[in-house]
PDB file of C-alpha atoms in Angstrom:
ATOM      1  CA  UNK A  16     -20.240   0.339   5.992  1.00 38.00           C
ATOM      2  CA  UNK A  17     -19.355  -1.917   3.247  1.00 37.00           C
ATOM      3  CA  UNK A  18     -16.090  -2.554   1.659  1.00 36.00           C
ATOM      4  CA  UNK A  19     -17.226  -3.778  -1.490  1.00 33.00           C
ATOM      5  CA  UNK A  20     -17.770  -1.642  -4.829  1.00 30.00           C
ATOM      6  CA  UNK A  21     -20.100  -3.029  -7.421  1.00 31.00           C
ATOM      7  CA  UNK A  22     -19.106  -1.345 -10.478  1.00 33.00           C
ATOM      8  CA  UNK A  23     -21.466  -1.423 -13.306  1.00 33.00           C
ATOM      9  CA  UNK A  24     -20.371  -2.737 -16.713  1.00 32.00           C
ATOM     10  CA  UNK A  25     -20.370   0.514 -18.638  1.00 32.00           C
ATOM     11  CA  UNK A  26     -19.943   4.112 -17.449  1.00 35.00           C
ATOM     12  CA  UNK A  27     -21.357   7.345 -18.825  1.00 36.00           C
ATOM     13  CA  UNK A  28     -18.027   9.814 -18.819  1.00 39.00           C
ATOM     14  CA  UNK A  29     -18.564  12.802 -16.560  1.00 44.00           C
ATOM     15  CA  UNK A  30     -19.010  16.412 -18.141  1.00 42.00           C
ATOM     16  CA  UNK A  31     -16.407  19.038 -16.884  1.00 44.00           C
ATOM     17  CA  UNK A  32     -19.192  20.575 -15.043  1.00 43.00           C
ATOM     18  CA  UNK A  33     -20.086  17.059 -13.476  1.00 45.00           C
ATOM     19  CA  UNK A  34     -16.300  16.623 -12.612  1.00 45.00           C
ATOM     20  CA  UNK A  35     -15.877  19.955 -11.352  1.00 45.00           C
ATOM     21  CA  UNK A  36     -18.896  19.327  -8.464  1.00 45.00           C
ATOM     22  CA  UNK A  37     -17.867  16.156  -7.837  1.00 48.00           C
ATOM     23  CA  UNK A  38     -14.295  15.024  -8.565  1.00 46.00           C
ATOM     24  CA  UNK A  39     -15.070  11.420  -7.645  1.00 45.00           C
ATOM     25  CA  UNK A  40     -17.590  10.824 -10.137  1.00 46.00           C
ATOM     26  CA  UNK A  41     -16.790   8.425 -13.250  1.00 46.00           C
ATOM     27  CA  UNK A  42     -13.470   7.328 -11.319  1.00 48.00           C
ATOM     28  CA  UNK A  43     -14.949   3.813 -10.958  1.00 48.00           C
ATOM     29  CA  UNK A  44     -13.056   0.337 -10.612  1.00 43.00           C
ATOM     30  CA  UNK A  45     -12.490  -1.130 -14.289  1.00 43.00           C
ATOM     31  CA  UNK A  46     -14.161  -4.146 -13.953  1.00 40.00           C
ATOM     32  CA  UNK A  47     -17.722  -5.565 -13.969  1.00 51.00           C
ATOM     33  CA  UNK A  48     -17.317  -7.481 -10.555  1.00 69.00           C
ATOM     34  CA  UNK A  49     -17.033  -6.383  -7.151  1.00 80.00           C
ATOM     35  CA  UNK A  50     -13.914  -4.760  -6.063  1.00 88.00           C
ATOM     36  CA  UNK A  51     -13.613  -4.904  -2.540  1.00 93.00           C
ATOM     37  CA  UNK A  52     -10.832  -3.006  -0.146  1.00 96.00           C
ATOM     38  CA  UNK A  53      -9.216  -4.772   2.267  1.00 96.00           C
ATOM     39  CA  UNK A  54      -6.581  -4.017   5.117  1.00 97.00           C
ATOM     40  CA  UNK A  55      -3.857  -5.876   6.427  1.00 95.00           C
ATOM     41  CA  UNK A  56      -1.346  -4.716   9.418  1.00 96.00           C
ATOM     42  CA  UNK A  57       2.057  -4.008   9.210  1.00 96.00           C
ATOM     43  CA  UNK A  58       4.522  -4.531  12.178  1.00 95.00           C
ATOM     44  CA  UNK A  59       6.303  -1.602  13.120  1.00 95.00           C
ATOM     45  CA  UNK A  60       9.272  -3.582  14.762  1.00 95.00           C
ATOM     46  CA  UNK A  61      10.953  -0.903  16.740  1.00 94.00           C
ATOM     47  CA  UNK A  62       7.813   0.873  18.183  1.00 94.00           C
ATOM     48  CA  UNK A  63       6.393  -2.839  18.873  1.00 94.00           C
ATOM     49  CA  UNK A  64       2.906  -1.846  17.460  1.00 94.00           C
ATOM     50  CA  UNK A  65       0.399  -2.656  14.744  1.00 94.00           C
ATOM     51  CA  UNK A  66      -0.523   0.489  13.985  1.00 90.00           C
ATOM     52  CA  UNK A  67      -0.390   1.102  10.253  1.00 95.00           C
ATOM     53  CA  UNK A  68      -2.813  -0.398   7.873  1.00 96.00           C
ATOM     54  CA  UNK A  69      -1.571  -1.761   4.185  1.00 96.00           C
ATOM     55  CA  UNK A  70      -4.366  -0.809   1.852  1.00 97.00           C
ATOM     56  CA  UNK A  71      -5.700  -3.426  -1.284  1.00 96.00           C
ATOM     57  CA  UNK A  72      -7.876  -3.678  -3.879  1.00 96.00           C
ATOM     58  CA  UNK A  73      -9.113  -7.310  -4.458  1.00 95.00           C
ATOM     59  CA  UNK A  74     -11.714  -9.040  -6.785  1.00 92.00           C
ATOM     60  CA  UNK A  75     -13.508 -12.354  -5.910  1.00 89.00           C
ATOM     61  CA  UNK A  76     -13.611 -14.677  -8.833  1.00 85.00           C
ATOM     62  CA  UNK A  77     -16.117 -17.702  -8.825  1.00 83.00           C
ATOM     63  CA  UNK A  78     -14.497 -20.777  -8.835  1.00 83.00           C
ATOM     64  CA  UNK A  79     -10.813 -19.532  -8.451  1.00 86.00           C
ATOM     65  CA  UNK A  80      -8.341 -17.490  -6.628  1.00 88.00           C
ATOM     66  CA  UNK A  81      -9.183 -14.055  -6.245  1.00 91.00           C
ATOM     67  CA  UNK A  82      -7.289 -11.148  -7.686  1.00 92.00           C
ATOM     68  CA  UNK A  83      -5.288  -8.909  -6.111  1.00 93.00           C
ATOM     69  CA  UNK A  84      -3.753  -5.473  -6.508  1.00 93.00           C
ATOM     70  CA  UNK A  85      -3.680  -4.249 -10.106  1.00 94.00           C
ATOM     71  CA  UNK A  86      -4.452  -7.302 -11.527  1.00 93.00           C
ATOM     72  CA  UNK A  87      -7.972  -6.430 -10.066  1.00 92.00           C
ATOM     73  CA  UNK A  88      -7.939  -3.496 -13.557  1.00 90.00           C
ATOM     74  CA  UNK A  89      -9.539  -4.609 -16.471  1.00 85.00           C
ATOM     75  CA  UNK A  90      -6.374  -4.776 -18.090  1.00 89.00           C
ATOM     76  CA  UNK A  91      -3.448  -4.609 -15.562  1.00 90.00           C
ATOM     77  CA  UNK A  92      -0.777  -2.961 -17.997  1.00 91.00           C
ATOM     78  CA  UNK A  93      -3.345   0.052 -19.494  1.00 94.00           C
ATOM     79  CA  UNK A  94      -2.228   3.247 -17.597  1.00 94.00           C
ATOM     80  CA  UNK A  95      -6.055   4.950 -17.554  1.00 95.00           C
ATOM     81  CA  UNK A  96      -7.083   1.386 -15.880  1.00 94.00           C
ATOM     82  CA  UNK A  97      -4.416   1.790 -13.622  1.00 96.00           C
ATOM     83  CA  UNK A  98      -5.425   5.087 -12.885  1.00 96.00           C
ATOM     84  CA  UNK A  99      -9.081   4.132 -12.330  1.00 95.00           C
ATOM     85  CA  UNK A 100      -8.118   1.185  -9.836  1.00 96.00           C
ATOM     86  CA  UNK A 101      -5.891   3.990  -8.066  1.00 97.00           C
ATOM     87  CA  UNK A 102      -9.175   6.786  -7.601  1.00 96.00           C
ATOM     88  CA  UNK A 103     -11.499   3.631  -6.742  1.00 94.00           C
ATOM     89  CA  UNK A 104      -9.273   2.697  -3.909  1.00 96.00           C
ATOM     90  CA  UNK A 105      -8.600   6.204  -2.542  1.00 96.00           C
ATOM     91  CA  UNK A 106     -12.534   7.119  -2.726  1.00 95.00           C
ATOM     92  CA  UNK A 107     -12.945   4.041  -1.038  1.00 94.00           C
ATOM     93  CA  UNK A 108     -10.622   4.021   1.889  1.00 95.00           C
ATOM     94  CA  UNK A 109     -11.283   7.751   2.601  1.00 94.00           C
ATOM     95  CA  UNK A 110     -14.736   6.470   2.534  1.00 93.00           C
ATOM     96  CA  UNK A 111     -14.597   4.294   5.184  1.00 93.00           C
ATOM     97  CA  UNK A 112     -11.586   6.089   7.141  1.00 92.00           C
ATOM     98  CA  UNK A 113     -13.779   9.159   6.943  1.00 92.00           C
ATOM     99  CA  UNK A 114     -16.564   7.244   8.674  1.00 91.00           C
ATOM    100  CA  UNK A 115     -13.949   5.429  11.356  1.00 90.00           C
ATOM    101  CA  UNK A 116     -12.741   9.028  12.333  1.00 90.00           C
ATOM    102  CA  UNK A 117     -16.222  10.366  12.991  1.00 91.00           C
ATOM    103  CA  UNK A 118     -16.264   7.572  15.658  1.00 89.00           C
ATOM    104  CA  UNK A 119     -13.231   8.702  17.128  1.00 86.00           C
ATOM    105  CA  UNK A 120     -11.339   5.371  15.486  1.00 87.00           C
ATOM    106  CA  UNK A 121      -7.097   6.451  14.937  1.00 85.00           C
ATOM    107  CA  UNK A 122      -4.879   4.429  13.133  1.00 89.00           C
ATOM    108  CA  UNK A 123      -2.682   5.011   9.786  1.00 93.00           C
ATOM    109  CA  UNK A 124      -3.147   3.681   6.479  1.00 95.00           C
ATOM    110  CA  UNK A 125      -0.481   3.077   3.620  1.00 96.00           C
ATOM    111  CA  UNK A 126      -2.653   3.786   0.221  1.00 97.00           C
ATOM    112  CA  UNK A 127      -1.301   1.995  -2.752  1.00 97.00           C
ATOM    113  CA  UNK A 128      -0.721   4.593  -5.585  1.00 98.00           C
ATOM    114  CA  UNK A 129       1.145   3.253  -9.377  1.00 97.00           C
ATOM    115  CA  UNK A 130       3.693   4.756 -11.173  1.00 96.00           C
ATOM    116  CA  UNK A 131       1.588   4.984 -14.223  1.00 96.00           C
ATOM    117  CA  UNK A 132      -0.608   6.943 -12.159  1.00 97.00           C
ATOM    118  CA  UNK A 133       1.581   9.539 -11.723  1.00 96.00           C
ATOM    119  CA  UNK A 134       4.242   9.456 -14.774  1.00 91.00           C
ATOM    120  CA  UNK A 135       2.090  11.082 -17.598  1.00 89.00           C
ATOM    121  CA  UNK A 136       0.642  14.691 -16.912  1.00 93.00           C
ATOM    122  CA  UNK A 137      -3.150  14.134 -17.266  1.00 95.00           C
ATOM    123  CA  UNK A 138      -2.957  11.538 -14.894  1.00 96.00           C
ATOM    124  CA  UNK A 139      -1.447  12.795 -12.535  1.00 95.00           C
ATOM    125  CA  UNK A 140      -3.381  16.201 -12.731  1.00 96.00           C
ATOM    126  CA  UNK A 141      -6.468  13.530 -12.476  1.00 97.00           C
ATOM    127  CA  UNK A 142      -5.044  11.793  -9.343  1.00 97.00           C
ATOM    128  CA  UNK A 143      -3.748  14.968  -7.538  1.00 96.00           C
ATOM    129  CA  UNK A 144      -7.576  16.811  -8.048  1.00 96.00           C
ATOM    130  CA  UNK A 145      -8.833  13.636  -5.980  1.00 96.00           C
ATOM    131  CA  UNK A 146      -6.000  14.168  -3.711  1.00 96.00           C
ATOM    132  CA  UNK A 147      -7.060  17.912  -3.039  1.00 95.00           C
ATOM    133  CA  UNK A 148     -10.336  16.452  -1.954  1.00 94.00           C
ATOM    134  CA  UNK A 149      -9.122  15.088   1.130  1.00 94.00           C
ATOM    135  CA  UNK A 150      -9.597  16.436   4.443  1.00 92.00           C
ATOM    136  CA  UNK A 151      -6.847  17.907   6.106  1.00 90.00           C
ATOM    137  CA  UNK A 152      -7.434  15.995   9.260  1.00 90.00           C
ATOM    138  CA  UNK A 153      -7.595  12.932   7.250  1.00 91.00           C
ATOM    139  CA  UNK A 154      -4.364  13.381   5.366  1.00 91.00           C
ATOM    140  CA  UNK A 155      -2.493  13.146   8.294  1.00 91.00           C
ATOM    141  CA  UNK A 156      -3.145   9.538   8.969  1.00 93.00           C
ATOM    142  CA  UNK A 157      -1.950   8.679   5.097  1.00 95.00           C
ATOM    143  CA  UNK A 158       1.140   7.412   3.692  1.00 96.00           C
ATOM    144  CA  UNK A 159       1.423   6.656   0.528  1.00 97.00           C
ATOM    145  CA  UNK A 160       3.106   3.058  -1.221  1.00 97.00           C
ATOM    146  CA  UNK A 161       4.333   3.574  -4.496  1.00 97.00           C
ATOM    147  CA  UNK A 162       4.081   0.642  -7.029  1.00 96.00           C
ATOM    148  CA  UNK A 163       5.227  -0.061 -10.058  1.00 95.00           C
ATOM    149  CA  UNK A 164       8.626   2.052 -10.082  1.00 94.00           C
ATOM    150  CA  UNK A 165      10.441   0.892 -13.154  1.00 93.00           C
ATOM    151  CA  UNK A 166      14.114  -0.460 -12.647  1.00 92.00           C
ATOM    152  CA  UNK A 167      16.816   2.200 -13.019  1.00 92.00           C
ATOM    153  CA  UNK A 168      14.011   5.234 -12.441  1.00 94.00           C
ATOM    154  CA  UNK A 169      15.839   8.610 -12.367  1.00 94.00           C
ATOM    155  CA  UNK A 170      16.130  10.654  -9.209  1.00 96.00           C
ATOM    156  CA  UNK A 171      14.613  13.607 -10.759  1.00 95.00           C
ATOM    157  CA  UNK A 172      11.353  11.522 -11.497  1.00 94.00           C
ATOM    158  CA  UNK A 173      11.508   9.721  -8.149  1.00 95.00           C
ATOM    159  CA  UNK A 174      11.883  13.169  -6.317  1.00 96.00           C
ATOM    160  CA  UNK A 175       8.800  14.808  -8.492  1.00 95.00           C
ATOM    161  CA  UNK A 176       6.514  11.935  -7.655  1.00 96.00           C
ATOM    162  CA  UNK A 177       7.447  11.796  -3.532  1.00 96.00           C
ATOM    163  CA  UNK A 178       7.207  15.314  -3.449  1.00 96.00           C
ATOM    164  CA  UNK A 179       3.756  15.267  -4.881  1.00 95.00           C
ATOM    165  CA  UNK A 180       2.719  12.477  -2.606  1.00 96.00           C
ATOM    166  CA  UNK A 181       3.990  13.690   0.825  1.00 95.00           C
ATOM    167  CA  UNK A 182       1.760  17.370   0.247  1.00 93.00           C
ATOM    168  CA  UNK A 183      -0.869  14.685   1.305  1.00 94.00           C
ATOM    169  CA  UNK A 184       0.488  12.586   3.543  1.00 94.00           C
ATOM    170  CA  UNK A 185       2.887  11.766   6.304  1.00 91.00           C
ATOM    171  CA  UNK A 186       5.544   9.502   4.670  1.00 94.00           C
ATOM    172  CA  UNK A 187       5.901   7.672   1.345  1.00 97.00           C
ATOM    173  CA  UNK A 188       6.677   4.294   1.111  1.00 97.00           C
ATOM    174  CA  UNK A 189       8.206   2.680  -2.415  1.00 97.00           C
ATOM    175  CA  UNK A 190       8.182  -0.897  -3.011  1.00 96.00           C
ATOM    176  CA  UNK A 191      10.878  -2.061  -5.219  1.00 95.00           C
ATOM    177  CA  UNK A 192      12.367  -5.462  -6.718  1.00 91.00           C
ATOM    178  CA  UNK A 193      15.531  -5.256  -5.120  1.00 91.00           C
ATOM    179  CA  UNK A 194      18.060  -3.486  -3.891  1.00 93.00           C
ATOM    180  CA  UNK A 195      19.413  -1.713  -7.331  1.00 94.00           C
ATOM    181  CA  UNK A 196      17.400   1.474  -6.922  1.00 95.00           C
ATOM    182  CA  UNK A 197      17.339   2.325  -3.200  1.00 97.00           C
ATOM    183  CA  UNK A 198      19.979   4.931  -3.900  1.00 97.00           C
ATOM    184  CA  UNK A 199      17.605   6.546  -5.884  1.00 97.00           C
ATOM    185  CA  UNK A 200      14.624   6.246  -3.172  1.00 97.00           C
ATOM    186  CA  UNK A 201      16.549   7.633  -0.387  1.00 97.00           C
ATOM    187  CA  UNK A 202      17.980  10.422  -2.586  1.00 97.00           C
ATOM    188  CA  UNK A 203      14.345  11.556  -3.539  1.00 97.00           C
ATOM    189  CA  UNK A 204      12.989  11.302  -0.003  1.00 97.00           C
ATOM    190  CA  UNK A 205      11.480   7.636   0.258  1.00 97.00           C
ATOM    191  CA  UNK A 206      10.818   6.836   3.948  1.00 97.00           C
ATOM    192  CA  UNK A 207      10.705   3.415   3.718  1.00 97.00           C
ATOM    193  CA  UNK A 208      11.264   0.694   0.982  1.00 98.00           C
ATOM    194  CA  UNK A 209       9.696  -2.324   0.579  1.00 97.00           C
ATOM    195  CA  UNK A 210      10.363  -5.578  -1.015  1.00 96.00           C
ATOM    196  CA  UNK A 211       7.450  -7.910  -2.202  1.00 95.00           C
ATOM    197  CA  UNK A 212       8.131 -11.545  -1.024  1.00 94.00           C
ATOM    198  CA  UNK A 213       6.537 -14.413  -3.217  1.00 91.00           C
ATOM    199  CA  UNK A 214       3.728 -16.927  -1.902  1.00 87.00           C
ATOM    200  CA  UNK A 215       5.958 -19.639  -0.120  1.00 86.00           C
ATOM    201  CA  UNK A 216       8.966 -17.777   0.836  1.00 86.00           C
ATOM    202  CA  UNK A 217      11.599 -19.256   2.639  1.00 86.00           C
ATOM    203  CA  UNK A 218      14.490 -18.708   4.321  1.00 87.00           C
ATOM    204  CA  UNK A 219      16.622 -20.744   2.487  1.00 89.00           C
ATOM    205  CA  UNK A 220      16.019 -19.205  -0.635  1.00 91.00           C
ATOM    206  CA  UNK A 221      15.288 -15.537   0.258  1.00 92.00           C
ATOM    207  CA  UNK A 222      17.422 -15.410   3.170  1.00 91.00           C
ATOM    208  CA  UNK A 223      20.567 -13.968   1.447  1.00 93.00           C
ATOM    209  CA  UNK A 224      18.338 -11.592  -0.353  1.00 93.00           C
ATOM    210  CA  UNK A 225      16.558  -9.812   2.568  1.00 95.00           C
ATOM    211  CA  UNK A 226      19.910  -9.619   4.575  1.00 96.00           C
ATOM    212  CA  UNK A 227      21.444  -7.599   1.705  1.00 96.00           C
ATOM    213  CA  UNK A 228      18.199  -5.874   0.992  1.00 97.00           C
ATOM    214  CA  UNK A 229      18.054  -4.533   4.878  1.00 97.00           C
ATOM    215  CA  UNK A 230      21.591  -4.062   5.009  1.00 97.00           C
ATOM    216  CA  UNK A 231      21.700  -1.835   1.719  1.00 97.00           C
ATOM    217  CA  UNK A 232      18.655   0.457   3.233  1.00 98.00           C
ATOM    218  CA  UNK A 233      19.733   0.963   6.550  1.00 97.00           C
ATOM    219  CA  UNK A 234      22.820   2.178   5.090  1.00 97.00           C
ATOM    220  CA  UNK A 235      21.243   4.422   2.671  1.00 98.00           C
ATOM    221  CA  UNK A 236      19.564   5.623   6.088  1.00 97.00           C
ATOM    222  CA  UNK A 237      16.135   3.933   4.244  1.00 98.00           C
ATOM    223  CA  UNK A 238      13.695   2.371   6.776  1.00 97.00           C
ATOM    224  CA  UNK A 239      13.605  -1.295   5.077  1.00 98.00           C
ATOM    225  CA  UNK A 240      10.169  -3.246   4.989  1.00 97.00           C
ATOM    226  CA  UNK A 241       8.986  -6.875   3.801  1.00 97.00           C
ATOM    227  CA  UNK A 242       6.009  -7.614   2.951  1.00 96.00           C
ATOM    228  CA  UNK A 243       4.785 -11.489   2.286  1.00 94.00           C
ATOM    229  CA  UNK A 244       5.597 -12.705   5.486  1.00 94.00           C
ATOM    230  CA  UNK A 245       3.512 -15.725   5.817  1.00 90.00           C
ATOM    231  CA  UNK A 246       5.516 -18.093   8.410  1.00 88.00           C
ATOM    232  CA  UNK A 247       7.152 -18.287  11.390  1.00 86.00           C
ATOM    233  CA  UNK A 248      10.569 -18.920   9.860  1.00 87.00           C
ATOM    234  CA  UNK A 249      10.350 -15.834   7.197  1.00 91.00           C
ATOM    235  CA  UNK A 250       9.102 -13.776  10.068  1.00 90.00           C
ATOM    236  CA  UNK A 251      12.188 -14.867  12.814  1.00 88.00           C
ATOM    237  CA  UNK A 252      14.621 -14.118   9.724  1.00 92.00           C
ATOM    238  CA  UNK A 253      12.825 -10.532   8.939  1.00 94.00           C
ATOM    239  CA  UNK A 254      13.057  -9.531  12.767  1.00 91.00           C
ATOM    240  CA  UNK A 255      16.898 -10.863  12.698  1.00 92.00           C
ATOM    241  CA  UNK A 256      17.844  -9.345   9.527  1.00 94.00           C
ATOM    242  CA  UNK A 257      16.859  -5.807  10.803  1.00 95.00           C
ATOM    243  CA  UNK A 258      13.234  -5.113   8.801  1.00 97.00           C
ATOM    244  CA  UNK A 259      11.800  -2.021  10.272  1.00 97.00           C
ATOM    245  CA  UNK A 260       8.458  -2.982   9.046  1.00 97.00           C
ATOM    246  CA  UNK A 261       7.164  -6.415   8.426  1.00 97.00           C
ATOM    247  CA  UNK A 262       3.805  -7.514   6.858  1.00 96.00           C
ATOM    248  CA  UNK A 263       2.708 -11.203   6.130  1.00 94.00           C
ATOM    249  CA  UNK A 264      -0.362 -13.402   7.425  1.00 91.00           C
ATOM    250  CA  UNK A 265       1.876 -14.457  10.077  1.00 91.00           C
ATOM    251  CA  UNK A 266       1.575 -10.730  11.458  1.00 93.00           C
ATOM    252  CA  UNK A 267      -2.005 -10.066  10.388  1.00 91.00           C
ATOM    253  CA  UNK A 268      -4.508 -11.056   7.483  1.00 91.00           C
ATOM    254  CA  UNK A 269      -6.640  -9.012   5.578  1.00 94.00           C
ATOM    255  CA  UNK A 270     -10.123  -8.056   6.500  1.00 94.00           C
ATOM    256  CA  UNK A 271     -12.792  -5.336   5.124  1.00 93.00           C
ATOM    257  CA  UNK A 272     -11.901  -2.648   7.816  1.00 92.00           C
ATOM    258  CA  UNK A 273      -8.877  -1.598   9.602  1.00 92.00           C
ATOM    259  CA  UNK A 274      -8.769  -1.843  13.491  1.00 86.00           C
ATOM    260  CA  UNK A 275      -7.278   0.465  16.237  1.00 83.00           C
ATOM    261  CA  UNK A 276      -3.646   0.381  16.944  1.00 83.00           C
ATOM    262  CA  UNK A 277      -2.683  -2.801  18.772  1.00 87.00           C
ATOM    263  CA  UNK A 278       0.578  -3.728  20.814  1.00 91.00           C
ATOM    264  CA  UNK A 279       2.667  -6.379  19.292  1.00 90.00           C
ATOM    265  CA  UNK A 280       5.672  -7.483  21.179  1.00 91.00           C
ATOM    266  CA  UNK A 281       8.709  -9.502  20.332  1.00 89.00           C
ATOM    267  CA  UNK A 282       7.226 -11.746  23.234  1.00 89.00           C
ATOM    268  CA  UNK A 283       4.053 -11.829  21.052  1.00 87.00           C
ATOM    269  CA  UNK A 284       5.587 -12.739  18.098  1.00 82.00           C
ATOM    270  CA  UNK A 285       7.774 -15.349  19.489  1.00 81.00           C
ATOM    271  CA  UNK A 286       4.233 -16.764  20.770  1.00 83.00           C
ATOM    272  CA  UNK A 287       2.637 -16.619  17.846  1.00 73.00           C
ATOM    273  CA  UNK A 288       5.632 -18.642  16.103  1.00 71.00           C
ATOM    274  CA  UNK A 289       5.567 -21.441  19.041  1.00 76.00           C
ATOM    275  CA  UNK A 290       1.911 -21.661  18.541  1.00 73.00           C
ATOM    276  CA  UNK A 291       2.345 -21.814  14.552  1.00 65.00           C
ATOM    277  CA  UNK A 292       5.144 -24.841  14.799  1.00 65.00           C
TER     278      UNK A 292
END
């Protein structure tokens, strides 16, 4: 079971009949390099368990750092290329998890989907057609993580997106840039509001912002999450700030397949932090 998807440099457009017979046809990654789908655990702080695995696209580049997420698209600003990448990641994830499921493997998956994929009616219909092919037994283990939400997104638009995705998942996660849009996320029915830290983030610079974000999310009855927690100091700070979900290298690195749920207690994390120091 390989996690790499090699995409030919050109695609022959699928006919309407082809798409009806195979809803995945034509939805290949928008690049002529191999695109991998990789997985990383998210720590559920309250339950002290690694049971949710974040899904992300990755593309290696010879002699350079790999591309991640929507940077893997041929044009990261083109809504059609974003849609194609979202569909590729969804398909690849379902193929991998379907095989794992048949072998009695169980965990939860957090699948990325971009705002642009769901914002336009034509793109939304294409993504919906793909969602409708997911077996119900697999959908029970899915969450969707929405990226690219614009600042000031209207509550009505956010609610429309959340309502669509919740038909095919347990909950919806929204990654936002700051606390500005948390009220809209809460009103729309988002379950987890997550913030992404830049590489090398340290508590001295990001601590106050993280504390404010977690406080505001909890006040609105959202579950705060944070990604990019790569050091022991940031892990300690995020835990103390009240985040319910934490992801980053100190919690677990990216791998080709998700793993079975695993206990990670606060004592385990402290042991990791001591070892890191």
